[in-house]
mmCIF file of C-alpha atoms in Angstrom:
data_model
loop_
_atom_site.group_PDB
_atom_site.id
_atom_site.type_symbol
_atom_site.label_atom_id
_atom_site.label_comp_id
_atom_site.label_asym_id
_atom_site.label_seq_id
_atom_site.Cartn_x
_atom_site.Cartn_y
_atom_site.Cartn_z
ATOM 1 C CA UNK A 213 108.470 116.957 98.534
ATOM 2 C CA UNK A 214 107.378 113.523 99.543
ATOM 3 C CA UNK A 215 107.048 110.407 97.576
ATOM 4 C CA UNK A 216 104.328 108.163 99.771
ATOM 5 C CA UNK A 217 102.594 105.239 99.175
ATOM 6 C CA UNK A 218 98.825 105.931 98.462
ATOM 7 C CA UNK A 219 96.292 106.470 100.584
ATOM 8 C CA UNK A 220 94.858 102.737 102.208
ATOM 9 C CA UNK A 221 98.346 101.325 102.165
ATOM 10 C CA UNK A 222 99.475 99.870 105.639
ATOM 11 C CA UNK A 223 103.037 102.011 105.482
ATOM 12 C CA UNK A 224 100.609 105.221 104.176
ATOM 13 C CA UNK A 225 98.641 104.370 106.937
ATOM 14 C CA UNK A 226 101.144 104.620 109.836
ATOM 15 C CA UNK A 227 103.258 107.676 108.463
ATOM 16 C CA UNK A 228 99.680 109.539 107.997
ATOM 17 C CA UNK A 229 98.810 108.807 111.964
ATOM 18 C CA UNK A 230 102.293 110.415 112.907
ATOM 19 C CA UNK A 231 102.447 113.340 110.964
ATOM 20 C CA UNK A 232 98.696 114.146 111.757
ATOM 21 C CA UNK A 233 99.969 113.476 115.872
ATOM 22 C CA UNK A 234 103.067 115.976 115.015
ATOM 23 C CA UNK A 235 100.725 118.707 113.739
ATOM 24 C CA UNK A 236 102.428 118.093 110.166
ATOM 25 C CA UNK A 237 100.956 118.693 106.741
ATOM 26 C CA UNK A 238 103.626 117.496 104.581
ATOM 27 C CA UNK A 239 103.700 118.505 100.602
ATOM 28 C CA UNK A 240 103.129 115.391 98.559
ATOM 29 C CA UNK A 241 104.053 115.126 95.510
ATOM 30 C CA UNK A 242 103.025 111.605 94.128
ATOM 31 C CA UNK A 243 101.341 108.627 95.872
ATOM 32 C CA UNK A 244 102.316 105.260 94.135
ATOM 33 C CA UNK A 245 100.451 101.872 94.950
ATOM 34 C CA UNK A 246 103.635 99.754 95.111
ATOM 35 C CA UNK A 247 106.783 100.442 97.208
ATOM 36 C CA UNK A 248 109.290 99.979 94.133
ATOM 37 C CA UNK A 249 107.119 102.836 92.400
ATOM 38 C CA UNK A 250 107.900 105.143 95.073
ATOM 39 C CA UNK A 251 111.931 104.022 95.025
ATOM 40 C CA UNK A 252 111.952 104.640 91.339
ATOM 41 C CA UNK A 253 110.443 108.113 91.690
ATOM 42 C CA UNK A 254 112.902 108.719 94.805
ATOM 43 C CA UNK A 255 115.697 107.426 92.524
ATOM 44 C CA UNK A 256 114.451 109.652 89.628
ATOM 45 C CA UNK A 257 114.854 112.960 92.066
ATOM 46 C CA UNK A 258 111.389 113.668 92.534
ATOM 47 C CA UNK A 259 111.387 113.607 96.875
ATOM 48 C CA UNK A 260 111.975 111.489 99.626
ATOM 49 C CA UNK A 261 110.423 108.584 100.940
ATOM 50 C CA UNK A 262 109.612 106.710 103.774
ATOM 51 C CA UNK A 263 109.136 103.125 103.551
ATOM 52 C CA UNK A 264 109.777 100.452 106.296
ATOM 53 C CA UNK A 265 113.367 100.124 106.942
ATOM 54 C CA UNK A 266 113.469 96.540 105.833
ATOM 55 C CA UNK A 267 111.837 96.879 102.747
ATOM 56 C CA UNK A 268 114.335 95.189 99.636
ATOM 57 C CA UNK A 269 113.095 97.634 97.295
ATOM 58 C CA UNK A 270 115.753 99.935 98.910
ATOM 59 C CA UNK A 271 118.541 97.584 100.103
ATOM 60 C CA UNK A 272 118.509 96.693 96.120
ATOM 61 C CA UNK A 273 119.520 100.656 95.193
ATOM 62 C CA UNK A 274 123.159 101.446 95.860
ATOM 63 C CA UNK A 275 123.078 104.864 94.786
ATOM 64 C CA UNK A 276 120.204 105.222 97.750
ATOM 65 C CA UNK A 277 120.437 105.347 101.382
ATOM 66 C CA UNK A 278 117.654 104.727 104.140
ATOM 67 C CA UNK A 279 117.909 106.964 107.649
ATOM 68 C CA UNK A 280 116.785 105.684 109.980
ATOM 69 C CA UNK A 281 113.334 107.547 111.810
ATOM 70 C CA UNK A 282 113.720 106.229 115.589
ATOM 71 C CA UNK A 283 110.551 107.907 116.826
ATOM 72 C CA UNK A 284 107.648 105.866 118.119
ATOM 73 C CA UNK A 285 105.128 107.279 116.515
ATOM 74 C CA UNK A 286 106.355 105.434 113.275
ATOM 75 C CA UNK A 287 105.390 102.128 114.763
ATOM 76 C CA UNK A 288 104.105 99.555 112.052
ATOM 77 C CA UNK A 289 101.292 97.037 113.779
ATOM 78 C CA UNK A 290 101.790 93.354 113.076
ATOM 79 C CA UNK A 291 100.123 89.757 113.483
ATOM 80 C CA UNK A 292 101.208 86.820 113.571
ATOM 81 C CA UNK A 293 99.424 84.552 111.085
ATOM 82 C CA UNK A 294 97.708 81.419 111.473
ATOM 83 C CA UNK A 295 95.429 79.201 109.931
ATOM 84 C CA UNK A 296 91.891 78.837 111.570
ATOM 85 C CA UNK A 297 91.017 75.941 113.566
ATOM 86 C CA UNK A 298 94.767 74.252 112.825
ATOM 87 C CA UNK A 299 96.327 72.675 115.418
ATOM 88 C CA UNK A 300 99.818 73.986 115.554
ATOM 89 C CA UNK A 301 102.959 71.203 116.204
ATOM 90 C CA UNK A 302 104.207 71.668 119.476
ATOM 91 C CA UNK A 303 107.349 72.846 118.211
ATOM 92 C CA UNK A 304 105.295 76.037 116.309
ATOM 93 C CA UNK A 305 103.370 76.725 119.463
ATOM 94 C CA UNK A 306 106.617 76.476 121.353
ATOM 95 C CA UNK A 307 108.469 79.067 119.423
ATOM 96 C CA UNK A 308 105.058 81.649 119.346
ATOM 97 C CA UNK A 309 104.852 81.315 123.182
ATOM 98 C CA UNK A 310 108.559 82.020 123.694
ATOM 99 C CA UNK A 311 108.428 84.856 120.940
ATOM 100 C CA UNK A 312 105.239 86.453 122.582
ATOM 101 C CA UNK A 313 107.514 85.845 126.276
ATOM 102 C CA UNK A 314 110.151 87.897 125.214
ATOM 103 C CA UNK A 315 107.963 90.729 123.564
ATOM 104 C CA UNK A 316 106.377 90.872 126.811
ATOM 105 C CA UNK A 317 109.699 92.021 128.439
ATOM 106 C CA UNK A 318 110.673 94.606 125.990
#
């Protein structure tokens, strides 16, 4: 069974778009708010998880290990940040013009 974050979460979110795309209706077994709930409960032996690969909640558990899922329907949307009406330093604007640049080419 799965362990997934509840329902509204942003990682809920993109794992519910791809497993309603690949016709899936997986068997959940608990939906915990935080991240660290849902390692404890993995940890514990009540299901897998999937969480975002990065996440420290897992790097932090040695007796756990995260697999990779290199499918691009598990694609997690993100922003970059700003404050409204701020006038950035050059140097920030330079860096989020070469960042966008190179996202571009990929």
């Amino acid at each position: 069974p799965l362990v997934l974050t509840a329902r509204g979460t942003s990682v809920r979110s993109v794992v519910d778009a791809a497993l309603d795309a690949a016709g899936c209706a997986p068997d959940v077994a608990c939906e915990p708010t935080y991240m660290m709930t849902a390692v404890a409960m993995v940890r514990g032996g009540l299901g897998v998880t999937i969480l975002p690969a990065t996440a420290r909640e897992v790097r932090a558990e040695p007796e756990l290990v995260a697999k990779p899922i290199d499918d691009d329907a598990f694609v997690r949307p993100i922003a970059l940040v700003c404050k409204r009406g701020r006038t950035l330093p050059r140097v920030a604007q330079a860096f989020i013009e070469s960042m966008l640049s190179q996202l571009r080419r990929t």
